[in-house]
Each structure stands twice: as structure tokens, then as C-alpha cells.
């Protein structure tokens, strides 16, 4: 890889040991992937925020001790816990202590404490064509696909190195030629009227991700008047069932206003179809429980927006969560303060809803709770729930989750086309 004299200096340690270490990692990865040069990136979103193993904490602390500072605006993905209300979460002492160590190190290095996996709905929202370095699969897919910003799928620890240097190896999705769609994905028997059922978005994303794998797919047939929270649900689901870093939706996403644009004037390598039966099968696979009981409703994967909270309040319509159910919603600190200021938070709390900030619902230590079955409106959560938390799971719409919480029995009204 061709390096400038300043980059060579950094690699030789002339700008300090922390920068040398970060540059060495970036150069190694760049050479591994055939990058010709480093390119400046304007911001970073760090995914190495959830305490998993001690090595992750020690790596961050080591860089911090060596004097590392982020050279570009850098924001943070969720922590393992609610750092502001750990006692409410009954957070495990050791996990909280390790999370605090990560927090101290990141703040010292200059991170903005966003602690959210929906950074595209607040904070540092990148512009079309902006070169960035983001971790967190749903955020990466959203930034590339919906915003038209450019990031590779930055892995844990690599994201920190790029944030220190402010440059990334120029390969993959940073380059125009690599953003061309490869697969054309058509909807066989799913008309635009079916998108009135909002559960179609996460389920469709889930099926799309499975079909695409690590290829770039272009979906044809979604109506243009789609809402941003629905695209968020699609994106998170697709990036959980496949290694999806970028997708196009023809007529919707910015690099795919036409089919020709999506494929950069070339023909699709392959054309695939998604049927309503495949959507139904996906929903069936996202339900692991055969029973009617659910004791945890978990929303906010990715973190809920202010609009989603308003809709949730409307779904309750003055009713309350059943005694046998806990109703948790995850969001960011900024959305929390918006709903607190608007009074929506207080209405939801009166209904029995608990809103957590900072954390990821899949990472919360469950050993201090006796939950057995969770229900969520997120296909990503439902996809990972059993393997990551040990809880059985059911998928449903936001309204289904509220009805389940109110009556204490799983209520799933099914996909709208099943009812006609
Ligand atoms: Fe966010 Fe955790 Fe879901 S990081 S997207 S809430 S798995």
C-alpha cells in the first residue's frame, strides 16, 4: 500500500506509540484486502462498546494509557448495561465495572457518549457520499444504503484504530465500483398495498438478507413512500440474517433511483424472487415458543426513535401492562430526553413500561431476572434472542406486543394477507 510521508512517520512511531499501533493495524488490514492507499474518513462509530471479554477492555485501556485520542468525531454503540440506571436493570456487578472501565477510557479519548445503535436518527448523521468508518451491522447497512454514506463493515477494535488515525484503507464499499448491485430481488406476489402491514419490513429484510448473504442486492417493488423507521427495521433484519453491508431499494435508496443506477448500467448477475410464503416461513422461524405465555416484551432493537415512542403510547390507549409481564424499551439518551420533555415517557411509565438507555437488550445480564419467553417487533432481536439470551421468543408488530403485554398472553394477529 502506498503511504504518504506523514503516514510513514506515524507507522514508525514518530507520532507516538498509540498512533503507531493503530496505524500498524490499519496498514495490515489494508494490505490484506488489497487497498492501494489510505483515505480520510470524517467520523467513526465504535462498536467495541459491549463488554464481552477482558481483552477488549484491556486493548482500549492500553491505547488510552499510551495517550491515544480520537482524531475525528467519534460516537459509541450501546454498552452492555444502562449506565445511568444500572440498579433498575439489576446489572451484574462485574459487567457494570468492566462497562465503566470502557466508558472511562472512551471518554478520555474524546468519544461522544451517544451509546446508541441508531446513530443515524440523532447525532453525527453522515451525508450522501461521505466517507465514514462505522461498526454495528444495522448502522453500517443503514448508512451505506439509506443515507448513501460510505463505510466498510468495521470490526471491533479496527473501528477504534481508524478513529485514532482518521483514515481507513481504501477498499470495499468505500469505492464506487464496489457499490454496484449484483442481485436483482423481485417481489413475486407481494403488492405495494401489503406494505401497510409494518411487520412486512423486518420480515422482508430478514428474507432479503438470507438471499443476499454477502452480495449486494437490489430490491424491486417496495413503495416509495416508506417511513424511515420501517427502513431501519428492514436494514437491521437484513444485516442480521446475512452479511449485508449495502443494499439498494429501487426507487427508494439514493444510489438506486432506477434499476440502471443500482447496477451501474450493467445486467444483474442473478435474479431472485421473494414470495409471501417465504415471508410467512420467516415469521414461523422467528417464533421458537409453542406456548401462549410471554413474560418480557423487548422493543428497541435497534434503539427506538421518538416517533416509535409516540406510536407506542397510542397503542396503549390508557391501558396497562399485565402483572405477569415486564415491558422494556431500549433507546438512546437523546431520544429519552425528548420523550421525557414531551410527556410521552411519563405516560408510558404510567402504563407500566420501563425505558432503558445506553444498552443492548440482547446483552443485558438475564441471570438476575426469571424471564422465560420474550416477544419483540424486531426480526433482529427475534433472530438472536434464543442463542444469545436463552429465552424463547415470538415476533409480532408493535401493536401485538402491546396487546400481549395488556392481556398477558401472546397475541399475534398475523400478516394482513392471511386475513383477507
Ligand atoms: Fe442495537 Fe443490540 Fe439490537 S446493539 S441493533 S439493540 S442487537
Short mmCIF file of C-alpha atoms and ligand atoms in Angstrom, two decimals:
data_model
loop_
_atom_site.label_atom_id
_atom_site.label_comp_id
_atom_site.label_asym_id
_atom_site.label_seq_id
_atom_site.Cartn_x
_atom_site.Cartn_y
_atom_site.Cartn_z
CA UNK A 1 0.00 0.00 0.00
CA UNK A 2 1.28 3.47 -0.89
CA UNK A 3 1.70 5.63 2.21
CA UNK A 4 2.38 9.36 2.39
CA UNK A 5 5.46 10.54 4.28
CA UNK A 6 3.26 11.57 7.21
CA UNK A 7 1.64 8.12 7.28
CA UNK A 8 5.12 6.54 7.17
CA UNK A 9 6.14 8.71 10.12
CA UNK A 10 3.12 7.53 12.09
CA UNK A 11 3.93 3.91 11.26
CA UNK A 12 7.49 4.41 12.51
CA UNK A 13 6.25 5.75 15.82
CA UNK A 14 7.14 9.40 15.28
CA UNK A 15 3.64 10.45 16.37
CA UNK A 16 3.57 8.30 19.48
CA UNK A 17 3.10 4.64 20.34
CA UNK A 18 -0.71 4.68 20.29
CA UNK A 19 -0.81 6.10 16.78
CA UNK A 20 1.89 3.62 15.67
CA UNK A 21 -0.13 0.71 16.97
CA UNK A 22 -3.36 1.94 15.36
CA UNK A 23 -1.61 2.64 12.05
CA UNK A 24 0.04 -0.80 12.03
CA UNK A 25 -3.38 -2.46 12.36
CA UNK A 26 -4.88 -0.30 9.61
CA UNK A 27 -2.00 -0.93 7.22
CA UNK A 28 -2.06 -4.69 7.84
CA UNK A 29 -5.80 -4.86 7.17
CA UNK A 30 -5.45 -2.63 4.12
CA UNK A 31 -2.74 -4.83 2.63
CA UNK A 32 -4.75 -7.95 3.38
CA UNK A 33 -7.66 -6.56 1.36
CA UNK A 34 -5.56 -5.09 -1.46
CA UNK A 35 -6.09 -1.39 -0.66
CA UNK A 36 -3.83 0.93 -2.65
CA UNK A 37 -3.94 3.85 -0.23
CA UNK A 38 -5.50 5.24 2.92
CA UNK A 39 -8.47 7.56 2.58
CA UNK A 40 -9.61 10.20 5.09
CA UNK A 41 -12.83 9.42 6.94
CA UNK A 42 -14.87 12.17 8.59
CA UNK A 43 -16.32 10.28 11.59
CA UNK A 44 -16.39 6.92 13.35
CA UNK A 45 -18.99 4.83 15.16
CA UNK A 46 -17.35 2.41 17.57
CA UNK A 47 -18.92 -0.99 18.11
CA UNK A 48 -16.36 -2.24 20.66
CA UNK A 49 -18.58 -0.93 23.44
CA UNK A 50 -20.26 -4.00 24.87
CA UNK A 51 -18.16 -5.80 27.45
CA UNK A 52 -17.56 -9.32 26.12
CA UNK A 53 -14.09 -10.34 27.25
CA UNK A 54 -11.33 -8.69 29.28
CA UNK A 55 -9.07 -8.44 26.22
CA UNK A 56 -11.41 -5.86 24.65
CA UNK A 57 -11.31 -3.65 27.77
CA UNK A 58 -7.55 -4.04 28.11
CA UNK A 59 -6.94 -3.11 24.45
CA UNK A 60 -8.93 0.11 24.83
CA UNK A 61 -7.29 0.96 28.16
CA UNK A 62 -3.83 0.28 26.73
CA UNK A 63 -4.41 2.68 23.86
CA UNK A 64 -5.71 5.24 26.32
CA UNK A 65 -2.68 4.86 28.59
CA UNK A 66 -0.44 5.34 25.58
CA UNK A 67 -2.08 8.71 25.03
CA UNK A 68 -4.46 7.80 22.19
CA UNK A 69 -7.04 10.45 21.28
CA UNK A 70 -9.67 10.25 18.57
CA UNK A 71 -8.72 12.50 15.68
CA UNK A 72 -12.23 12.59 14.15
CA UNK A 73 -15.71 12.92 15.71
CA UNK A 74 -16.38 9.50 17.25
CA UNK A 75 -19.61 8.15 18.70
CA UNK A 76 -20.39 4.96 20.60
CA UNK A 77 -22.63 1.92 20.08
CA UNK A 78 -24.58 0.61 23.10
CA UNK A 79 -22.92 -0.54 26.28
CA UNK A 80 -23.78 -3.89 27.89
CA UNK A 81 -25.86 -2.08 30.53
CA UNK A 82 -27.86 1.05 31.23
CA UNK A 83 -25.00 3.17 32.54
CA UNK A 84 -27.41 5.71 34.01
CA UNK A 85 -29.79 3.29 35.80
CA UNK A 86 -27.81 0.08 36.39
CA UNK A 87 -29.67 -0.70 39.61
CA UNK A 88 -33.04 -0.67 37.81
CA UNK A 89 -31.63 -3.21 35.38
CA UNK A 90 -30.19 -5.29 38.28
CA UNK A 91 -26.94 -5.14 36.33
CA UNK A 92 -24.33 -7.69 37.23
CA UNK A 93 -21.54 -6.06 39.29
CA UNK A 94 -18.64 -7.35 37.23
CA UNK A 95 -20.22 -6.45 33.89
CA UNK A 96 -21.05 -2.99 35.20
CA UNK A 97 -17.49 -2.47 36.43
CA UNK A 98 -16.00 -3.53 33.07
CA UNK A 99 -18.52 -1.34 31.23
CA UNK A 100 -17.48 1.62 33.41
CA UNK A 101 -13.83 0.98 32.51
CA UNK A 102 -14.71 1.09 28.82
CA UNK A 103 -16.73 4.25 29.41
CA UNK A 104 -13.84 6.00 31.21
CA UNK A 105 -11.33 5.10 28.51
CA UNK A 106 -13.56 6.15 25.60
CA UNK A 107 -14.50 9.46 27.20
CA UNK A 108 -10.83 10.19 27.90
CA UNK A 109 -10.04 9.51 24.25
CA UNK A 110 -12.71 12.04 23.25
CA UNK A 111 -15.74 9.94 22.28
CA UNK A 112 -19.23 11.43 22.25
CA UNK A 113 -21.28 9.30 24.70
CA UNK A 114 -24.13 8.51 22.33
CA UNK A 115 -24.33 4.81 23.36
CA UNK A 116 -26.81 4.04 20.60
CA UNK A 117 -27.13 1.63 17.68
CA UNK A 118 -29.37 4.07 15.77
CA UNK A 119 -26.81 6.89 15.33
CA UNK A 120 -28.45 7.78 12.01
CA UNK A 121 -31.51 9.12 13.89
CA UNK A 122 -29.55 11.53 16.09
CA UNK A 123 -26.03 12.80 16.49
CA UNK A 124 -23.50 12.53 13.70
CA UNK A 125 -25.67 11.75 10.68
CA UNK A 126 -23.41 11.49 7.63
CA UNK A 127 -24.25 12.98 4.26
CA UNK A 128 -24.57 11.29 0.88
CA UNK A 129 -21.15 10.16 -0.38
CA UNK A 130 -19.39 10.92 2.93
CA UNK A 131 -16.53 8.53 3.76
CA UNK A 132 -17.01 7.24 7.31
CA UNK A 133 -15.94 4.29 9.49
CA UNK A 134 -18.86 2.69 11.29
CA UNK A 135 -19.21 -0.51 13.26
CA UNK A 136 -22.56 -2.20 14.21
CA UNK A 137 -24.20 -4.16 11.41
CA UNK A 138 -27.58 -2.37 11.33
CA UNK A 139 -25.96 1.06 11.41
CA UNK A 140 -23.50 0.14 8.66
CA UNK A 141 -26.26 -1.14 6.37
CA UNK A 142 -28.40 1.93 7.08
CA UNK A 143 -25.56 4.41 6.50
CA UNK A 144 -24.47 2.80 3.23
CA UNK A 145 -27.89 2.00 1.84
CA UNK A 146 -30.37 4.61 3.09
CA UNK A 147 -28.04 7.59 3.50
CA UNK A 148 -25.58 6.77 0.71
CA UNK A 149 -22.59 7.34 3.03
CA UNK A 150 -19.62 5.00 2.54
CA UNK A 151 -18.28 2.59 5.12
CA UNK A 152 -16.95 -0.91 5.22
CA UNK A 153 -18.24 -3.29 7.88
CA UNK A 154 -15.76 -2.21 10.54
CA UNK A 155 -14.98 -4.93 13.02
CA UNK A 156 -14.44 -4.44 16.75
CA UNK A 157 -11.01 -2.91 17.55
CA UNK A 158 -10.38 -1.90 13.91
CA UNK A 159 -13.04 0.82 14.38
CA UNK A 160 -11.00 2.28 17.28
CA UNK A 161 -7.79 2.32 15.23
CA UNK A 162 -9.49 4.19 12.38
CA UNK A 163 -10.98 6.70 14.83
CA UNK A 164 -7.47 7.42 16.20
CA UNK A 165 -5.84 7.85 12.78
CA UNK A 166 -8.80 9.40 10.95
CA UNK A 167 -8.02 7.33 7.86
CA UNK A 168 -9.12 3.94 6.56
CA UNK A 169 -7.82 1.57 3.90
CA UNK A 170 -9.46 2.45 0.58
CA UNK A 171 -11.15 -0.79 -0.41
CA UNK A 172 -14.59 -2.39 -0.47
CA UNK A 173 -17.64 -0.20 -0.03
CA UNK A 174 -15.55 2.98 0.13
CA UNK A 175 -15.12 2.69 -3.66
CA UNK A 176 -17.87 3.46 -6.19
CA UNK A 177 -17.20 0.39 -8.33
CA UNK A 178 -17.80 -1.92 -5.37
CA UNK A 179 -21.23 -0.45 -4.60
CA UNK A 180 -22.86 -1.87 -7.72
CA UNK A 181 -25.79 -4.25 -7.15
CA UNK A 182 -25.15 -7.88 -8.06
CA UNK A 183 -28.54 -9.48 -7.37
CA UNK A 184 -31.95 -8.29 -8.53
CA UNK A 185 -34.56 -9.31 -5.95
CA UNK A 186 -38.19 -9.08 -7.08
CA UNK A 187 -41.38 -9.45 -5.08
CA UNK A 188 -43.46 -12.22 -6.63
CA UNK A 189 -46.92 -11.92 -5.07
CA UNK A 190 -46.42 -9.06 -2.64
CA UNK A 191 -48.20 -5.97 -3.93
CA UNK A 192 -47.48 -2.45 -2.65
CA UNK A 193 -50.73 -2.48 -0.62
CA UNK A 194 -49.22 -5.19 1.62
CA UNK A 195 -46.65 -2.73 2.93
CA UNK A 196 -49.42 -1.18 5.04
CA UNK A 197 -48.63 -4.04 7.41
CA UNK A 198 -45.46 -2.75 9.04
CA UNK A 199 -44.29 -6.21 10.10
CA UNK A 200 -43.59 -6.83 6.42
CA UNK A 201 -40.48 -4.61 6.58
CA UNK A 202 -38.48 -6.59 9.17
CA UNK A 203 -39.67 -9.93 7.77
CA UNK A 204 -38.81 -8.90 4.22
CA UNK A 205 -35.41 -7.65 5.41
CA UNK A 206 -34.82 -10.99 7.12
CA UNK A 207 -35.56 -12.95 3.92
CA UNK A 208 -33.64 -10.47 1.75
CA UNK A 209 -30.54 -10.82 3.98
CA UNK A 210 -30.66 -14.60 3.76
CA UNK A 211 -30.84 -14.44 -0.05
CA UNK A 212 -28.17 -11.76 -0.41
CA UNK A 213 -25.60 -13.18 2.03
CA UNK A 214 -22.51 -11.05 1.42
CA UNK A 215 -23.62 -9.92 -2.06
CA UNK A 216 -25.21 -6.55 -2.83
CA UNK A 217 -28.87 -6.98 -3.64
CA UNK A 218 -31.28 -4.53 -5.24
CA UNK A 219 -34.89 -4.98 -4.16
CA UNK A 220 -37.61 -4.03 -6.61
CA UNK A 221 -41.24 -3.46 -5.63
CA UNK A 222 -41.20 -1.54 -2.35
CA UNK A 223 -43.42 1.59 -2.44
CA UNK A 224 -41.61 4.94 -2.47
CA UNK A 225 -43.46 6.44 0.49
CA UNK A 226 -41.77 4.19 3.04
CA UNK A 227 -41.03 5.61 6.51
CA UNK A 228 -37.55 5.82 7.97
CA UNK A 229 -38.35 3.54 10.95
CA UNK A 230 -39.52 0.87 8.51
CA UNK A 231 -36.26 1.13 6.59
CA UNK A 232 -34.46 0.85 9.92
CA UNK A 233 -36.32 -2.40 10.66
CA UNK A 234 -35.60 -3.77 7.16
CA UNK A 235 -31.93 -2.85 7.39
CA UNK A 236 -31.39 -4.35 10.86
CA UNK A 237 -33.09 -7.59 9.87
CA UNK A 238 -31.16 -7.92 6.59
CA UNK A 239 -27.84 -7.32 8.35
CA UNK A 240 -28.70 -9.97 10.97
CA UNK A 241 -29.66 -12.79 8.59
CA UNK A 242 -26.94 -12.01 6.01
CA UNK A 243 -23.54 -10.31 5.92
CA UNK A 244 -25.24 -7.29 4.37
CA UNK A 245 -23.23 -4.06 4.36
CA UNK A 246 -25.08 -2.38 1.50
CA UNK A 247 -28.39 -2.98 -0.27
CA UNK A 248 -30.36 -0.97 -2.75
CA UNK A 249 -34.12 -0.48 -2.98
CA UNK A 250 -35.01 0.62 -6.47
CA UNK A 251 -36.81 3.95 -6.48
CA UNK A 252 -36.17 4.46 -2.75
CA UNK A 253 -32.47 4.47 -1.79
CA UNK A 254 -30.22 7.20 -3.17
CA UNK A 255 -27.88 5.10 -5.31
CA UNK A 256 -30.80 3.21 -6.88
CA UNK A 257 -33.31 5.72 -8.14
CA UNK A 258 -33.55 3.47 -11.22
CA UNK A 259 -32.59 -0.14 -11.87
CA UNK A 260 -29.79 1.08 -14.17
CA UNK A 261 -28.33 3.23 -11.39
CA UNK A 262 -28.36 0.33 -8.93
CA UNK A 263 -26.47 -1.92 -11.35
CA UNK A 264 -24.24 0.90 -12.66
CA UNK A 265 -25.52 0.25 -16.18
CA UNK A 266 -24.73 -3.47 -16.15
CA UNK A 267 -27.01 -6.51 -16.09
CA UNK A 268 -27.79 -8.29 -12.78
CA UNK A 269 -25.64 -11.37 -12.15
CA UNK A 270 -28.74 -13.15 -10.92
CA UNK A 271 -32.46 -12.50 -10.39
CA UNK A 272 -34.30 -13.95 -7.39
CA UNK A 273 -37.86 -13.70 -6.11
CA UNK A 274 -39.37 -13.32 -2.66
CA UNK A 275 -42.85 -14.78 -2.21
CA UNK A 276 -45.42 -14.22 0.51
CA UNK A 277 -44.90 -17.85 1.55
CA UNK A 278 -41.21 -17.09 2.18
CA UNK A 279 -42.30 -14.19 4.40
CA UNK A 280 -44.65 -16.46 6.33
CA UNK A 281 -41.91 -19.08 6.72
CA UNK A 282 -39.58 -16.38 8.07
CA UNK A 283 -42.14 -15.39 10.67
CA UNK A 284 -42.59 -19.03 11.67
CA UNK A 285 -38.82 -19.40 12.11
CA UNK A 286 -38.71 -16.27 14.26
CA UNK A 287 -41.02 -17.88 16.80
CA UNK A 288 -39.37 -20.52 18.98
CA UNK A 289 -42.13 -20.85 21.57
CA UNK A 290 -45.21 -23.02 21.10
CA UNK A 291 -46.90 -21.62 24.17
CA UNK A 292 -49.12 -18.60 24.78
CA UNK A 293 -47.08 -17.10 27.62
CA UNK A 294 -44.56 -14.25 27.31
CA UNK A 295 -43.09 -12.55 30.37
CA UNK A 296 -40.87 -9.99 28.64
CA UNK A 297 -41.71 -7.57 25.87
CA UNK A 298 -38.48 -6.13 24.47
CA UNK A 299 -38.63 -3.30 21.95
CA UNK A 300 -35.88 -1.02 20.70
CA UNK A 301 -33.58 -3.27 18.66
CA UNK A 302 -32.30 -1.04 17.05
CA UNK A 303 -32.98 1.74 19.57
CA UNK A 304 -36.46 3.22 19.36
CA UNK A 305 -36.99 6.67 17.82
CA UNK A 306 -39.17 9.44 19.25
CA UNK A 307 -41.80 8.66 16.57
CA UNK A 308 -41.91 5.00 17.61
CA UNK A 309 -42.42 6.02 21.25
CA UNK A 310 -45.38 8.22 20.30
CA UNK A 311 -46.95 5.33 18.40
CA UNK A 312 -46.32 3.01 21.32
CA UNK A 313 -48.12 5.43 23.66
CA UNK A 314 -51.06 5.50 21.23
CA UNK A 315 -51.18 1.67 21.12
CA UNK A 316 -51.62 1.54 24.90
CA UNK A 317 -54.56 3.98 24.75
CA UNK A 318 -54.59 4.34 28.53
CA UNK A 319 -54.32 0.58 29.27
CA UNK A 320 -51.67 -1.01 31.50
CA UNK A 321 -49.13 -3.81 31.30
CA UNK A 322 -50.36 -7.06 32.93
CA UNK A 323 -48.77 -8.03 36.27
CA UNK A 324 -47.17 -11.14 34.73
CA UNK A 325 -45.26 -9.16 32.06
CA UNK A 326 -42.25 -6.81 32.04
CA UNK A 327 -42.28 -4.29 29.18
CA UNK A 328 -38.83 -2.91 28.30
CA UNK A 329 -37.89 -0.46 25.57
CA UNK A 330 -34.32 0.49 24.71
CA UNK A 331 -33.31 3.83 23.35
CA UNK A 332 -30.59 6.47 23.40
CA UNK A 333 -30.06 9.22 25.95
CA UNK A 334 -31.06 11.87 23.44
CA UNK A 335 -34.37 10.22 22.49
CA UNK A 336 -35.01 9.59 26.20
CA UNK A 337 -34.71 13.30 26.94
CA UNK A 338 -37.00 14.17 24.01
CA UNK A 339 -39.76 11.83 25.21
CA UNK A 340 -39.24 12.99 28.79
CA UNK A 341 -39.67 16.61 27.75
CA UNK A 342 -42.76 15.82 25.68
CA UNK A 343 -44.51 13.84 28.45
CA UNK A 344 -44.63 10.63 26.40
CA UNK A 345 -42.22 8.92 28.79
CA UNK A 346 -44.41 9.65 31.80
CA UNK A 347 -47.50 8.26 30.01
CA UNK A 348 -45.63 5.09 29.11
CA UNK A 349 -44.30 4.68 32.64
CA UNK A 350 -47.84 5.01 33.99
CA UNK A 351 -48.80 2.19 31.63
CA UNK A 352 -46.06 0.04 33.18
CA UNK A 353 -43.36 0.45 30.52
CA UNK A 354 -39.69 0.69 31.54
CA UNK A 355 -37.40 2.65 29.22
CA UNK A 356 -33.68 1.89 29.37
CA UNK A 357 -30.90 3.89 27.76
CA UNK A 358 -27.35 3.09 26.63
CA UNK A 359 -27.72 -0.66 26.47
CA UNK A 360 -28.48 -3.52 24.11
CA UNK A 361 -31.39 -5.76 25.17
CA UNK A 362 -29.59 -8.87 23.93
CA UNK A 363 -26.64 -8.20 26.21
CA UNK A 364 -28.43 -7.40 29.44
CA UNK A 365 -27.49 -9.92 32.05
CA UNK A 366 -30.58 -12.05 32.41
CA UNK A 367 -29.40 -14.05 35.38
CA UNK A 368 -30.98 -11.61 37.82
CA UNK A 369 -34.38 -11.96 36.15
CA UNK A 370 -36.55 -15.04 35.74
CA UNK A 371 -37.82 -14.39 32.23
CA UNK A 372 -38.60 -17.38 30.04
CA UNK A 373 -40.22 -16.03 26.84
CA UNK A 374 -39.67 -12.68 25.12
CA UNK A 375 -41.72 -11.00 22.40
CA UNK A 376 -40.43 -8.26 20.10
CA UNK A 377 -41.28 -6.29 16.99
CA UNK A 378 -37.67 -6.67 15.84
CA UNK A 379 -36.72 -9.51 13.50
CA UNK A 380 -33.10 -8.95 14.51
CA UNK A 381 -33.92 -9.43 18.19
CA UNK A 382 -36.07 -12.48 17.44
CA UNK A 383 -33.31 -13.93 15.27
CA UNK A 384 -30.65 -13.67 18.00
CA UNK A 385 -32.78 -13.95 21.16
CA UNK A 386 -32.60 -17.66 21.89
CA UNK A 387 -28.92 -18.08 21.01
CA UNK A 388 -27.77 -15.00 22.94
CA UNK A 389 -30.10 -14.92 25.94
CA UNK A 390 -31.55 -18.43 26.25
CA UNK A 391 -35.10 -17.03 26.21
CA UNK A 392 -37.74 -18.44 23.85
CA UNK A 393 -39.12 -15.77 21.55
CA UNK A 394 -42.10 -14.68 19.46
CA UNK A 395 -42.16 -11.98 16.80
CA UNK A 396 -45.07 -9.56 16.34
CA UNK A 397 -45.96 -6.00 15.48
CA UNK A 398 -45.71 -3.15 17.99
CA UNK A 399 -49.49 -3.40 18.43
CA UNK A 400 -49.27 -7.18 19.01
CA UNK A 401 -46.59 -6.61 21.65
CA UNK A 402 -48.83 -4.11 23.44
CA UNK A 403 -51.88 -6.43 23.31
CA UNK A 404 -49.74 -9.28 24.61
CA UNK A 405 -48.50 -7.08 27.45
CA UNK A 406 -52.02 -5.94 28.36
CA UNK A 407 -53.66 -9.40 28.30
CA UNK A 408 -50.65 -11.45 29.48
CA UNK A 409 -50.98 -13.93 26.58
CA UNK A 410 -49.18 -13.86 23.24
CA UNK A 411 -51.37 -12.15 20.67
CA UNK A 412 -50.19 -12.14 17.07
CA UNK A 413 -52.77 -11.09 14.57
CA UNK A 414 -50.74 -12.45 11.66
CA UNK A 415 -49.82 -10.93 8.37
CA UNK A 416 -52.56 -8.87 6.77
CA UNK A 417 -52.79 -11.04 3.65
CA UNK A 418 -53.55 -14.09 5.75
CA UNK A 419 -56.68 -12.34 6.97
CA UNK A 420 -58.16 -11.50 3.56
FE1 LIG B 1 -28.85 -2.45 18.87
FE2 LIG B 1 -28.35 -4.52 20.35
FE3 LIG B 1 -30.24 -4.64 18.54
S1 LIG B 1 -26.87 -3.11 19.54
S2 LIG B 1 -29.49 -3.32 16.91
S3 LIG B 1 -30.23 -3.32 20.33
S4 LIG B 1 -28.77 -6.24 18.97
#
